[in-house]
Tab-separated table of N, CA, C and O in Angstrom:
chain	number	residue	atom	x	y	z
Y	1	UNK	N	4.574	-10.635	77.684
Y	1	UNK	CA	4.323	-10.353	79.088
Y	1	UNK	C	5.593	-9.822	79.709
Y	1	UNK	O	6.649	-10.385	79.565
Y	2	UNK	N	5.494	-8.751	80.381
Y	2	UNK	CA	6.610	-8.260	81.164
Y	2	UNK	C	6.747	-9.161	82.380
Y	2	UNK	O	5.760	-9.721	82.861
Y	3	UNK	N	7.951	-9.286	82.892
Y	3	UNK	CA	8.153	-10.136	84.050
Y	3	UNK	C	7.500	-9.555	85.303
Y	3	UNK	O	7.601	-10.122	86.363
Y	4	UNK	N	6.779	-8.432	85.174
Y	4	UNK	CA	6.080	-7.848	86.316
Y	4	UNK	C	4.581	-7.683	86.080
Y	4	UNK	O	3.920	-6.971	86.798
Y	5	UNK	N	4.012	-8.333	85.062
Y	5	UNK	CA	2.617	-8.116	84.685
Y	5	UNK	C	1.710	-9.320	84.907
Y	5	UNK	O	0.709	-9.446	84.229
Y	6	UNK	N	1.980	-10.184	85.843
Y	6	UNK	CA	1.174	-11.380	86.043
Y	6	UNK	C	-0.039	-11.042	86.902
Y	6	UNK	O	0.042	-10.291	87.852
Y	7	UNK	N	-1.179	-11.586	86.592
Y	7	UNK	CA	-2.413	-11.356	87.332
Y	7	UNK	C	-2.680	-12.532	88.265
Y	7	UNK	O	-2.533	-13.677	87.869
Y	8	UNK	N	-3.077	-12.247	89.503
Y	8	UNK	CA	-3.361	-13.305	90.466
Y	8	UNK	C	-4.563	-14.131	90.036
Y	8	UNK	O	-5.598	-13.590	89.697
Y	9	UNK	N	-4.419	-15.459	90.087
Y	9	UNK	CA	-5.540	-16.343	89.802
Y	9	UNK	C	-5.687	-17.422	90.864
Y	9	UNK	O	-6.725	-18.052	90.948
Y	10	UNK	N	-4.653	-17.657	91.653
Y	10	UNK	CA	-4.697	-18.716	92.666
Y	10	UNK	C	-5.436	-18.205	93.906
Y	10	UNK	O	-5.428	-17.021	94.205
Y	11	UNK	N	-6.058	-19.122	94.623
Y	11	UNK	CA	-6.758	-18.788	95.851
Y	11	UNK	C	-5.800	-18.893	97.030
Y	11	UNK	O	-5.119	-19.902	97.188
Y	12	UNK	N	-5.717	-17.852	97.887
Y	12	UNK	CA	-4.885	-17.961	99.091
Y	12	UNK	C	-5.417	-19.063	100.008
Y	12	UNK	O	-6.623	-19.293	100.065
Y	13	UNK	N	-4.520	-19.727	100.712
Y	13	UNK	CA	-4.919	-20.750	101.679
Y	13	UNK	C	-4.223	-20.475	102.993
Y	13	UNK	O	-3.162	-19.872	103.035
Y	14	UNK	N	-4.813	-20.928	104.079
Y	14	UNK	CA	-4.270	-20.658	105.399
Y	14	UNK	C	-3.353	-21.759	105.905
Y	14	UNK	O	-2.425	-21.500	106.632
Y	15	UNK	N	-3.588	-23.018	105.521
Y	15	UNK	CA	-2.847	-24.113	106.133
Y	15	UNK	C	-1.896	-24.797	105.159
Y	15	UNK	O	-0.695	-24.758	105.327
Y	16	UNK	N	-2.394	-25.451	104.138
Y	16	UNK	CA	-1.530	-26.201	103.226
Y	16	UNK	C	-2.200	-26.368	101.870
Y	16	UNK	O	-3.425	-26.405	101.773
Y	17	UNK	N	-1.357	-26.477	100.856
Y	17	UNK	CA	-1.830	-26.771	99.505
Y	17	UNK	C	-0.907	-27.831	98.934
Y	17	UNK	O	0.311	-27.691	98.997
Y	18	UNK	N	-1.469	-28.869	98.383
Y	18	UNK	CA	-0.677	-29.905	97.725
Y	18	UNK	C	-0.893	-29.767	96.230
Y	18	UNK	O	-2.031	-29.703	95.767
Y	19	UNK	N	0.188	-29.680	95.483
Y	19	UNK	CA	0.086	-29.540	94.026
Y	19	UNK	C	1.122	-30.430	93.356
Y	19	UNK	O	2.074	-30.892	93.983
Y	20	UNK	N	0.931	-30.618	92.084
Y	20	UNK	CA	1.912	-31.283	91.228
Y	20	UNK	C	2.267	-30.270	90.148
Y	20	UNK	O	1.569	-30.163	89.140
Y	21	UNK	N	3.356	-29.499	90.362
Y	21	UNK	CA	3.681	-28.409	89.450
Y	21	UNK	C	3.782	-28.834	87.988
Y	21	UNK	O	3.370	-28.100	87.106
Y	22	UNK	N	4.288	-30.013	87.727
Y	22	UNK	CA	4.447	-30.466	86.343
Y	22	UNK	C	3.098	-30.693	85.665
Y	22	UNK	O	3.026	-30.733	84.438
Y	23	UNK	N	2.020	-30.822	86.458
Y	23	UNK	CA	0.699	-31.087	85.903
Y	23	UNK	C	-0.201	-29.852	85.873
Y	23	UNK	O	-1.353	-29.941	85.462
Y	24	UNK	N	0.315	-28.696	86.298
Y	24	UNK	CA	-0.492	-27.480	86.319
Y	24	UNK	C	-0.786	-26.998	84.896
Y	24	UNK	O	0.086	-27.022	84.035
Y	25	UNK	N	-2.010	-26.575	84.665
Y	25	UNK	CA	-2.367	-25.977	83.375
Y	25	UNK	C	-1.662	-24.625	83.269
Y	25	UNK	O	-1.734	-23.811	84.191
Y	26	UNK	N	-0.960	-24.412	82.179
Y	26	UNK	CA	-0.219	-23.168	81.980
Y	26	UNK	C	-0.973	-22.256	81.024
Y	26	UNK	O	-1.665	-22.715	80.116
Y	27	UNK	N	-0.830	-20.963	81.246
Y	27	UNK	CA	-1.502	-19.943	80.453
Y	27	UNK	C	-0.466	-19.250	79.570
Y	27	UNK	O	0.598	-18.855	80.059
Y	28	UNK	N	-0.745	-19.085	78.277
Y	28	UNK	CA	0.215	-18.385	77.401
Y	28	UNK	C	0.517	-16.979	77.919
Y	28	UNK	O	-0.373	-16.279	78.405
Y	29	UNK	N	1.777	-16.595	77.840
Y	29	UNK	CA	2.228	-15.269	78.246
Y	29	UNK	C	2.864	-14.603	77.024
Y	29	UNK	O	3.521	-15.272	76.240
Y	30	UNK	N	2.692	-13.314	76.883
Y	30	UNK	CA	3.224	-12.603	75.734
Y	30	UNK	C	4.377	-11.711	76.193
Y	30	UNK	O	4.160	-10.695	76.862
Y	31	UNK	N	5.616	-12.094	75.836
Y	31	UNK	CA	6.737	-11.219	76.205
Y	31	UNK	C	6.698	-9.948	75.366
Y	31	UNK	O	6.204	-9.949	74.234
Y	32	UNK	N	7.201	-8.858	75.934
Y	32	UNK	CA	7.284	-7.629	75.151
Y	32	UNK	C	8.426	-7.783	74.148
Y	32	UNK	O	9.416	-8.466	74.421
Y	33	UNK	N	8.307	-7.165	72.969
Y	33	UNK	CA	9.348	-7.317	71.935
Y	33	UNK	C	10.743	-6.925	72.409
Y	33	UNK	O	11.730	-7.544	71.997
Y	34	UNK	N	10.849	-5.939	73.294
Y	34	UNK	CA	12.177	-5.521	73.768
Y	34	UNK	C	12.824	-6.549	74.698
Y	34	UNK	O	14.025	-6.507	74.928
Y	35	UNK	N	12.031	-7.469	75.230
Y	35	UNK	CA	12.600	-8.520	76.083
Y	35	UNK	C	13.271	-9.625	75.263
Y	35	UNK	O	14.192	-10.276	75.744
Y	36	UNK	N	12.810	-9.871	74.039
Y	36	UNK	CA	13.322	-10.970	73.216
Y	36	UNK	C	14.599	-10.536	72.519
Y	36	UNK	O	14.629	-9.529	71.812
Y	37	UNK	N	15.664	-11.307	72.719
Y	37	UNK	CA	16.956	-11.015	72.110
Y	37	UNK	C	17.254	-11.908	70.916
Y	37	UNK	O	17.992	-11.516	70.015
Y	38	UNK	N	16.695	-13.130	70.941
Y	38	UNK	CA	16.974	-14.089	69.866
Y	38	UNK	C	15.898	-15.162	69.861
Y	38	UNK	O	15.449	-15.612	70.913
Y	39	UNK	N	15.500	-15.578	68.665
Y	39	UNK	CA	14.512	-16.645	68.538
Y	39	UNK	C	13.097	-16.133	68.751
Y	39	UNK	O	12.838	-14.928	68.736
Y	40	UNK	N	12.197	-17.065	68.969
Y	40	UNK	CA	10.787	-16.760	69.167
Y	40	UNK	C	10.240	-17.632	70.300
Y	40	UNK	O	9.396	-18.498	70.087
Y	41	UNK	N	10.757	-17.421	71.523
Y	41	UNK	CA	10.336	-18.293	72.625
Y	41	UNK	C	8.853	-18.147	72.938
Y	41	UNK	O	8.296	-17.047	72.864
Y	42	UNK	N	8.228	-19.263	73.257
Y	42	UNK	CA	6.836	-19.279	73.698
Y	42	UNK	C	6.852	-19.452	75.206
Y	42	UNK	O	7.444	-20.404	75.719
Y	43	UNK	N	6.206	-18.518	75.905
Y	43	UNK	CA	6.153	-18.552	77.364
Y	43	UNK	C	4.773	-18.983	77.822
Y	43	UNK	O	3.760	-18.553	77.275
Y	44	UNK	N	4.746	-19.801	78.875
Y	44	UNK	CA	3.513	-20.188	79.544
Y	44	UNK	C	3.783	-20.181	81.043
Y	44	UNK	O	4.881	-20.532	81.469
Y	45	UNK	N	2.795	-19.784	81.822
Y	45	UNK	CA	2.984	-19.735	83.276
Y	45	UNK	C	1.641	-19.848	83.977
Y	45	UNK	O	0.584	-19.672	83.365
Y	46	UNK	N	1.708	-20.132	85.261
Y	46	UNK	CA	0.512	-20.115	86.100
Y	46	UNK	C	0.921	-19.926	87.549
Y	46	UNK	O	2.023	-20.292	87.946
Y	47	UNK	N	0.040	-19.330	88.306
Y	47	UNK	CA	0.210	-19.286	89.750
Y	47	UNK	C	-0.327	-20.587	90.318
Y	47	UNK	O	-1.340	-21.094	89.856
Y	48	UNK	N	0.351	-21.111	91.326
Y	48	UNK	CA	-0.113	-22.305	92.019
Y	48	UNK	C	-0.671	-21.932	93.388
Y	48	UNK	O	-1.679	-22.458	93.825
Y	49	UNK	N	-0.028	-20.965	94.043
Y	49	UNK	CA	-0.429	-20.585	95.396
Y	49	UNK	C	-0.005	-19.145	95.660
Y	49	UNK	O	1.048	-18.709	95.212
Y	50	UNK	N	-0.842	-18.405	96.386
Y	50	UNK	CA	-0.533	-17.050	96.834
Y	50	UNK	C	-0.838	-16.969	98.319
Y	50	UNK	O	-1.903	-17.419	98.760
Y	51	UNK	N	0.089	-16.403	99.093
Y	51	UNK	CA	-0.154	-16.259	100.529
Y	51	UNK	C	-1.299	-15.271	100.758
Y	51	UNK	O	-1.584	-14.424	99.913
Y	52	UNK	N	-1.971	-15.374	101.919
Y	52	UNK	CA	-3.103	-14.486	102.195
Y	52	UNK	C	-2.761	-12.995	102.077
Y	52	UNK	O	-3.596	-12.202	101.650
Y	53	UNK	N	-1.531	-12.610	102.412
Y	53	UNK	CA	-1.164	-11.187	102.315
Y	53	UNK	C	-0.553	-10.823	100.960
Y	53	UNK	O	-0.199	-9.671	100.724
Y	54	UNK	N	-0.411	-11.805	100.060
Y	54	UNK	CA	0.110	-11.539	98.731
Y	54	UNK	C	1.616	-11.380	98.645
Y	54	UNK	O	2.160	-11.121	97.573
Y	55	UNK	N	2.337	-11.569	99.737
Y	55	UNK	CA	3.788	-11.350	99.733
Y	55	UNK	C	4.587	-12.563	99.251
Y	55	UNK	O	5.799	-12.463	99.077
Y	56	UNK	N	3.908	-13.685	99.060
Y	56	UNK	CA	4.567	-14.913	98.594
Y	56	UNK	C	3.700	-15.555	97.522
Y	56	UNK	O	2.480	-15.531	97.625
Y	57	UNK	N	4.347	-16.124	96.524
Y	57	UNK	CA	3.605	-16.800	95.466
Y	57	UNK	C	4.469	-17.917	94.911
Y	57	UNK	O	5.683	-17.783	94.799
Y	58	UNK	N	3.818	-19.018	94.559
Y	58	UNK	CA	4.519	-20.082	93.850
Y	58	UNK	C	3.793	-20.311	92.536
Y	58	UNK	O	2.612	-20.008	92.392
Y	59	UNK	N	4.538	-20.847	91.574
Y	59	UNK	CA	3.937	-21.082	90.272
Y	59	UNK	C	4.824	-21.929	89.398
Y	59	UNK	O	5.891	-22.389	89.812
Y	60	UNK	N	4.367	-22.142	88.184
Y	60	UNK	CA	5.110	-22.923	87.203
Y	60	UNK	C	5.308	-22.065	85.958
Y	60	UNK	O	4.463	-21.224	85.628
Y	61	UNK	N	6.420	-22.290	85.266
Y	61	UNK	CA	6.772	-21.525	84.064
Y	61	UNK	C	7.374	-22.478	83.053
Y	61	UNK	O	8.110	-23.407	83.412
Y	62	UNK	N	7.056	-22.233	81.774
Y	62	UNK	CA	7.664	-23.025	80.708
Y	62	UNK	C	8.033	-22.066	79.578
Y	62	UNK	O	7.293	-21.138	79.273
Y	63	UNK	N	9.202	-22.311	78.958
Y	63	UNK	CA	9.630	-21.521	77.803
Y	63	UNK	C	10.288	-22.435	76.794
Y	63	UNK	O	11.091	-23.294	77.159
Y	64	UNK	N	9.953	-22.208	75.521
Y	64	UNK	CA	10.653	-22.902	74.436
Y	64	UNK	C	11.969	-22.169	74.179
Y	64	UNK	O	12.194	-21.065	74.696
Y	65	UNK	N	12.872	-22.754	73.374
Y	65	UNK	CA	14.187	-22.142	73.147
Y	65	UNK	C	14.123	-20.709	72.608
Y	65	UNK	O	13.216	-20.336	71.848
Y	66	UNK	N	15.091	-19.942	73.027
Y	66	UNK	CA	15.249	-18.547	72.644
Y	66	UNK	C	16.116	-17.853	73.679
Y	66	UNK	O	16.540	-18.471	74.664
Y	67	UNK	N	16.382	-16.577	73.467
Y	67	UNK	CA	17.190	-15.794	74.415
Y	67	UNK	C	16.442	-14.509	74.701
Y	67	UNK	O	15.940	-13.844	73.791
Y	68	UNK	N	16.348	-14.151	75.998
Y	68	UNK	CA	15.567	-12.985	76.389
Y	68	UNK	C	16.127	-12.336	77.643
Y	68	UNK	O	16.878	-12.953	78.403
Y	69	UNK	N	15.755	-11.063	77.826
Y	69	UNK	CA	16.104	-10.325	79.042
Y	69	UNK	C	15.126	-10.721	80.139
Y	69	UNK	O	13.959	-10.994	79.871
Y	70	UNK	N	15.618	-10.739	81.369
Y	70	UNK	CA	14.757	-11.059	82.509
Y	70	UNK	C	15.103	-10.137	83.663
Y	70	UNK	O	16.270	-9.923	83.970
Y	71	UNK	N	14.082	-9.596	84.301
Y	71	UNK	CA	14.257	-8.798	85.509
Y	71	UNK	C	13.380	-9.400	86.581
Y	71	UNK	O	12.174	-9.571	86.381
Y	72	UNK	N	13.979	-9.728	87.722
Y	72	UNK	CA	13.222	-10.272	88.841
Y	72	UNK	C	13.252	-9.254	89.968
Y	72	UNK	O	14.297	-9.002	90.555
Y	73	UNK	N	12.094	-8.652	90.244
Y	73	UNK	CA	12.007	-7.627	91.277
Y	73	UNK	C	12.044	-8.206	92.688
Y	73	UNK	O	12.382	-7.505	93.634
Y	74	UNK	N	11.706	-9.501	92.821
Y	74	UNK	CA	11.561	-10.110	94.136
Y	74	UNK	C	12.582	-11.228	94.333
Y	74	UNK	O	13.240	-11.658	93.398
Y	75	UNK	N	12.679	-11.709	95.575
Y	75	UNK	CA	13.506	-12.889	95.828
Y	75	UNK	C	12.830	-14.070	95.151
Y	75	UNK	O	11.623	-14.264	95.280
Y	76	UNK	N	13.598	-14.857	94.402
Y	76	UNK	CA	13.028	-16.002	93.679
Y	76	UNK	C	13.859	-17.254	93.925
Y	76	UNK	O	15.088	-17.221	93.877
Y	77	UNK	N	13.181	-18.346	94.167
Y	77	UNK	CA	13.789	-19.666	94.198
Y	77	UNK	C	13.110	-20.477	93.112
Y	77	UNK	O	11.886	-20.530	93.061
Y	78	UNK	N	13.912	-21.056	92.229
Y	78	UNK	CA	13.370	-21.818	91.104
Y	78	UNK	C	13.973	-23.212	91.080
Y	78	UNK	O	15.187	-23.368	91.215
Y	79	UNK	N	13.109	-24.202	90.900
Y	79	UNK	CA	13.533	-25.594	90.744
Y	79	UNK	C	13.246	-26.007	89.306
Y	79	UNK	O	12.116	-25.896	88.824
Y	80	UNK	N	14.275	-26.456	88.612
Y	80	UNK	CA	14.144	-26.872	87.215
Y	80	UNK	C	13.602	-28.297	87.146
Y	80	UNK	O	14.264	-29.239	87.580
Y	81	UNK	N	12.399	-28.446	86.599
Y	81	UNK	CA	11.804	-29.773	86.447
Y	81	UNK	C	12.238	-30.435	85.140
Y	81	UNK	O	12.296	-31.660	85.054
Y	82	UNK	N	12.517	-29.618	84.114
Y	82	UNK	CA	12.910	-30.153	82.807
Y	82	UNK	C	13.643	-29.070	82.038
Y	82	UNK	O	13.469	-27.882	82.290
Y	83	UNK	N	14.474	-29.502	81.090
Y	83	UNK	CA	15.108	-28.569	80.172
Y	83	UNK	C	16.493	-28.130	80.568
Y	83	UNK	O	17.121	-28.667	81.484
Y	84	UNK	N	16.962	-27.107	79.838
Y	84	UNK	CA	18.308	-26.568	80.035
Y	84	UNK	C	18.296	-25.095	79.660
Y	84	UNK	O	17.811	-24.726	78.589
Y	85	UNK	N	18.806	-24.255	80.554
Y	85	UNK	CA	18.954	-22.837	80.253
Y	85	UNK	C	20.262	-22.318	80.822
Y	85	UNK	O	20.810	-22.878	81.774
Y	86	UNK	N	20.751	-21.257	80.191
Y	86	UNK	CA	21.971	-20.592	80.641
Y	86	UNK	C	21.566	-19.184	81.056
Y	86	UNK	O	20.960	-18.443	80.271
Y	87	UNK	N	21.901	-18.810	82.282
Y	87	UNK	CA	21.572	-17.497	82.820
Y	87	UNK	C	22.863	-16.695	82.895
Y	87	UNK	O	23.834	-17.136	83.508
Y	88	UNK	N	22.879	-15.525	82.240
Y	88	UNK	CA	24.050	-14.654	82.253
Y	88	UNK	C	23.676	-13.363	82.973
Y	88	UNK	O	22.740	-12.669	82.578
Y	89	UNK	N	24.417	-13.064	84.040
Y	89	UNK	CA	24.134	-11.902	84.871
Y	89	UNK	C	24.833	-10.662	84.326
Y	89	UNK	O	25.707	-10.750	83.472
Y	90	UNK	N	24.449	-9.502	84.840
Y	90	UNK	CA	24.998	-8.228	84.356
Y	90	UNK	C	26.511	-8.141	84.458
Y	90	UNK	O	27.143	-7.469	83.648
Y	91	UNK	N	27.100	-8.843	85.426
Y	91	UNK	CA	28.562	-8.801	85.577
Y	91	UNK	C	29.280	-9.758	84.631
Y	91	UNK	O	30.498	-9.877	84.656
Y	92	UNK	N	28.526	-10.475	83.785
Y	92	UNK	CA	29.118	-11.380	82.803
Y	92	UNK	C	29.227	-12.828	83.252
Y	92	UNK	O	29.516	-13.696	82.436
Y	93	UNK	N	28.983	-13.107	84.536
Y	93	UNK	CA	29.041	-14.496	84.985
Y	93	UNK	C	27.808	-15.246	84.494
Y	93	UNK	O	26.737	-14.662	84.337
Y	94	UNK	N	27.987	-16.533	84.246
Y	94	UNK	CA	26.901	-17.371	83.747
Y	94	UNK	C	26.765	-18.623	84.588
Y	94	UNK	O	27.753	-19.115	85.139
Y	95	UNK	N	25.531	-19.125	84.650
Y	95	UNK	CA	25.284	-20.423	85.262
Y	95	UNK	C	24.432	-21.238	84.291
Y	95	UNK	O	23.605	-20.690	83.566
Y	96	UNK	N	24.677	-22.517	84.276
Y	96	UNK	CA	23.922	-23.443	83.438
Y	96	UNK	C	22.995	-24.229	84.354
Y	96	UNK	O	23.447	-24.820	85.341
Y	97	UNK	N	21.698	-24.229	84.039
Y	97	UNK	CA	20.715	-24.918	84.871
Y	97	UNK	C	20.029	-25.997	84.063
Y	97	UNK	O	19.591	-25.760	82.934
Y	98	UNK	N	19.947	-27.185	84.660
Y	98	UNK	CA	19.290	-28.327	84.022
Y	98	UNK	C	18.306	-28.948	84.999
Y	98	UNK	O	18.294	-28.605	86.188
Y	99	UNK	N	17.498	-29.884	84.497
Y	99	UNK	CA	16.517	-30.563	85.345
Y	99	UNK	C	17.174	-31.056	86.623
Y	99	UNK	O	18.249	-31.646	86.592
Y	100	UNK	N	16.530	-30.782	87.747
Y	100	UNK	CA	17.041	-31.190	89.053
Y	100	UNK	C	17.810	-30.094	89.761
Y	100	UNK	O	18.071	-30.197	90.955
Y	101	UNK	N	18.179	-29.011	89.059
Y	101	UNK	CA	18.902	-27.896	89.675
Y	101	UNK	C	17.927	-26.928	90.331
Y	101	UNK	O	16.773	-26.798	89.910
Y	102	UNK	N	18.409	-26.216	91.352
Y	102	UNK	CA	17.641	-25.172	92.003
Y	102	UNK	C	18.514	-23.930	92.070
Y	102	UNK	O	19.715	-24.028	92.324
Y	103	UNK	N	17.927	-22.769	91.845
Y	103	UNK	CA	18.667	-21.510	91.876
Y	103	UNK	C	17.913	-20.514	92.751
Y	103	UNK	O	16.685	-20.541	92.808
Y	104	UNK	N	18.660	-19.660	93.429
Y	104	UNK	CA	18.085	-18.604	94.261
Y	104	UNK	C	18.554	-17.266	93.695
Y	104	UNK	O	19.762	-17.069	93.522
Y	105	UNK	N	17.624	-16.371	93.405
Y	105	UNK	CA	17.954	-15.045	92.879
Y	105	UNK	C	17.576	-13.984	93.904
Y	105	UNK	O	16.503	-14.054	94.511
Y	106	UNK	N	18.448	-13.002	94.052
Y	106	UNK	CA	18.159	-11.884	94.939
Y	106	UNK	C	17.223	-10.904	94.248
Y	106	UNK	O	17.152	-10.856	93.014
Y	107	UNK	N	16.509	-10.101	95.033
Y	107	UNK	CA	15.638	-9.096	94.421
Y	107	UNK	C	16.432	-8.162	93.509
Y	107	UNK	O	17.610	-7.882	93.751
Y	108	UNK	N	15.778	-7.684	92.474
Y	108	UNK	CA	16.318	-6.729	91.505
Y	108	UNK	C	17.436	-7.322	90.655
Y	108	UNK	O	18.329	-6.619	90.209
Y	109	UNK	N	17.363	-8.626	90.403
Y	109	UNK	CA	18.337	-9.292	89.538
Y	109	UNK	C	17.962	-9.053	88.078
Y	109	UNK	O	16.820	-9.257	87.680
Y	110	UNK	N	18.945	-8.619	87.304
Y	110	UNK	CA	18.794	-8.456	85.854
Y	110	UNK	C	19.720	-9.456	85.186
Y	110	UNK	O	20.878	-9.602	85.581
Y	111	UNK	N	19.208	-10.140	84.180
Y	111	UNK	CA	20.014	-11.134	83.497
Y	111	UNK	C	19.474	-11.395	82.101
Y	111	UNK	O	18.423	-10.872	81.728
Y	112	UNK	N	20.214	-12.183	81.353
Y	112	UNK	CA	19.745	-12.716	80.084
Y	112	UNK	C	19.618	-14.211	80.262
Y	112	UNK	O	20.460	-14.846	80.896
Y	113	UNK	N	18.542	-14.777	79.725
Y	113	UNK	CA	18.320	-16.208	79.807
Y	113	UNK	C	18.318	-16.773	78.398
Y	113	UNK	O	17.595	-16.273	77.531
Y	114	UNK	N	19.145	-17.785	78.187
Y	114	UNK	CA	19.137	-18.518	76.928
Y	114	UNK	C	18.547	-19.889	77.202
Y	114	UNK	O	19.140	-20.693	77.928
Y	115	UNK	N	17.382	-20.148	76.659
Y	115	UNK	CA	16.751	-21.457	76.808
Y	115	UNK	C	17.298	-22.335	75.687
Y	115	UNK	O	17.036	-22.097	74.516
Y	116	UNK	N	18.090	-23.339	76.070
Y	116	UNK	CA	18.731	-24.239	75.120
Y	116	UNK	C	17.779	-25.369	74.741
Y	116	UNK	O	17.664	-25.752	73.583
Y	117	UNK	N	17.117	-25.902	75.763
Y	117	UNK	CA	16.119	-26.973	75.597
Y	117	UNK	C	14.905	-26.556	76.419
Y	117	UNK	O	15.063	-26.065	77.539
Y	118	UNK	N	13.698	-26.699	75.890
Y	118	UNK	CA	12.480	-26.222	76.552
Y	118	UNK	C	12.548	-26.472	78.056
Y	118	UNK	O	12.789	-27.597	78.495
Y	119	UNK	N	12.354	-25.392	78.825
Y	119	UNK	CA	12.412	-25.486	80.286
Y	119	UNK	C	11.007	-25.497	80.869
Y	119	UNK	O	10.084	-24.888	80.331
Y	120	UNK	N	10.878	-26.203	81.967
Y	120	UNK	CA	9.656	-26.223	82.768
Y	120	UNK	C	10.147	-26.144	84.199
Y	120	UNK	O	10.896	-27.014	84.647
Y	121	UNK	N	9.779	-25.059	84.888
Y	121	UNK	CA	10.278	-24.906	86.253
Y	121	UNK	C	9.158	-24.580	87.216
Y	121	UNK	O	8.031	-24.259	86.823
Y	122	UNK	N	9.475	-24.709	88.480
Y	122	UNK	CA	8.579	-24.370	89.577
Y	122	UNK	C	9.277	-23.278	90.362
Y	122	UNK	O	10.462	-23.404	90.681
Y	123	UNK	N	8.593	-22.185	90.661
Y	123	UNK	CA	9.239	-21.063	91.336
Y	123	UNK	C	8.442	-20.622	92.557
Y	123	UNK	O	7.237	-20.848	92.660
Y	124	UNK	N	9.165	-19.967	93.459
Y	124	UNK	CA	8.570	-19.294	94.621
Y	124	UNK	C	9.176	-17.898	94.655
Y	124	UNK	O	10.401	-17.752	94.617
Y	125	UNK	N	8.330	-16.871	94.697
Y	125	UNK	CA	8.815	-15.511	94.839
Y	125	UNK	C	8.277	-14.937	96.134
Y	125	UNK	O	7.151	-15.253	96.554
Y	126	UNK	N	9.102	-14.110	96.784
Y	126	UNK	CA	8.712	-13.483	98.052
Y	126	UNK	C	9.107	-12.012	98.038
Y	126	UNK	O	10.053	-11.621	97.349
Y	127	UNK	N	8.369	-11.230	98.809
Y	127	UNK	CA	8.631	-9.798	98.890
Y	127	UNK	C	8.473	-9.335	100.328
Y	127	UNK	O	7.602	-9.823	101.046
Y	128	UNK	N	9.288	-8.383	100.714
Y	128	UNK	CA	9.118	-7.726	102.016
Y	128	UNK	C	8.479	-6.358	101.823
Y	128	UNK	O	8.245	-5.649	102.785
Y	129	UNK	N	8.207	-5.996	100.551
Y	129	UNK	CA	7.681	-4.664	100.217
Y	129	UNK	C	6.236	-4.690	99.743
Y	129	UNK	O	5.824	-3.796	99.016
Y	130	UNK	N	5.479	-5.719	100.069
Y	130	UNK	CA	4.094	-5.799	99.621
Y	130	UNK	C	3.864	-6.946	98.671
Y	130	UNK	O	4.684	-7.857	98.569
Y	131	UNK	N	2.754	-6.922	97.944
Y	131	UNK	CA	2.383	-8.030	97.067
Y	131	UNK	C	3.413	-8.310	95.973
Y	131	UNK	O	4.063	-7.388	95.477
Y	132	UNK	N	3.513	-9.574	95.617
Y	132	UNK	CA	4.426	-9.993	94.545
Y	132	UNK	C	3.670	-10.086	93.236
Y	132	UNK	O	2.440	-10.198	93.213
Y	133	UNK	N	4.421	-10.059	92.153
Y	133	UNK	CA	3.897	-10.271	90.815
Y	133	UNK	C	5.045	-10.793	89.971
Y	133	UNK	O	6.196	-10.450	90.227
Y	134	UNK	N	4.747	-11.632	89.040
Y	134	UNK	CA	5.787	-12.122	88.130
Y	134	UNK	C	5.328	-11.930	86.705
Y	134	UNK	O	4.163	-11.748	86.425
C-alpha cells in the first residue's frame, strides 16, 4: 500500500465518536516494493473516524519490524500505543519513538522508518487542501 492509497471506510459523525484504538480491527495493507528498504514488515491499518468534509481522519496502524520509506502528504499527529520505531528525516536527524510518545509531522514529510519492535499507533491526519488519505 502506498501511504496515499487508503480507502475510506469509517462513517462521518457530526458530534462525537468514542473508540478504543487498541481494539480496532485492522485491515492488511500491502506496501509497494520500492517502499521497503529492509526486512518484510507486515502493515495493518484502519480508519476510525472521518470528518464530514473529509479533511480530517483518525485511525490505527500496526507494523512488524522492518525499514521502509514513508511520505506523509498531510499534517499528522501520532500517538504510540506500543512498540519502538526510529524515524530518520531527509536531513539525517532521527527520533526514537516508544509507547507513550506522541509525534507531530508537517505536511510533505519524507522519512525512513525503522520498526525495531512491532508498533501499534493511533494517528490523526488533517488537510487544508481537501480530503485526506493515508
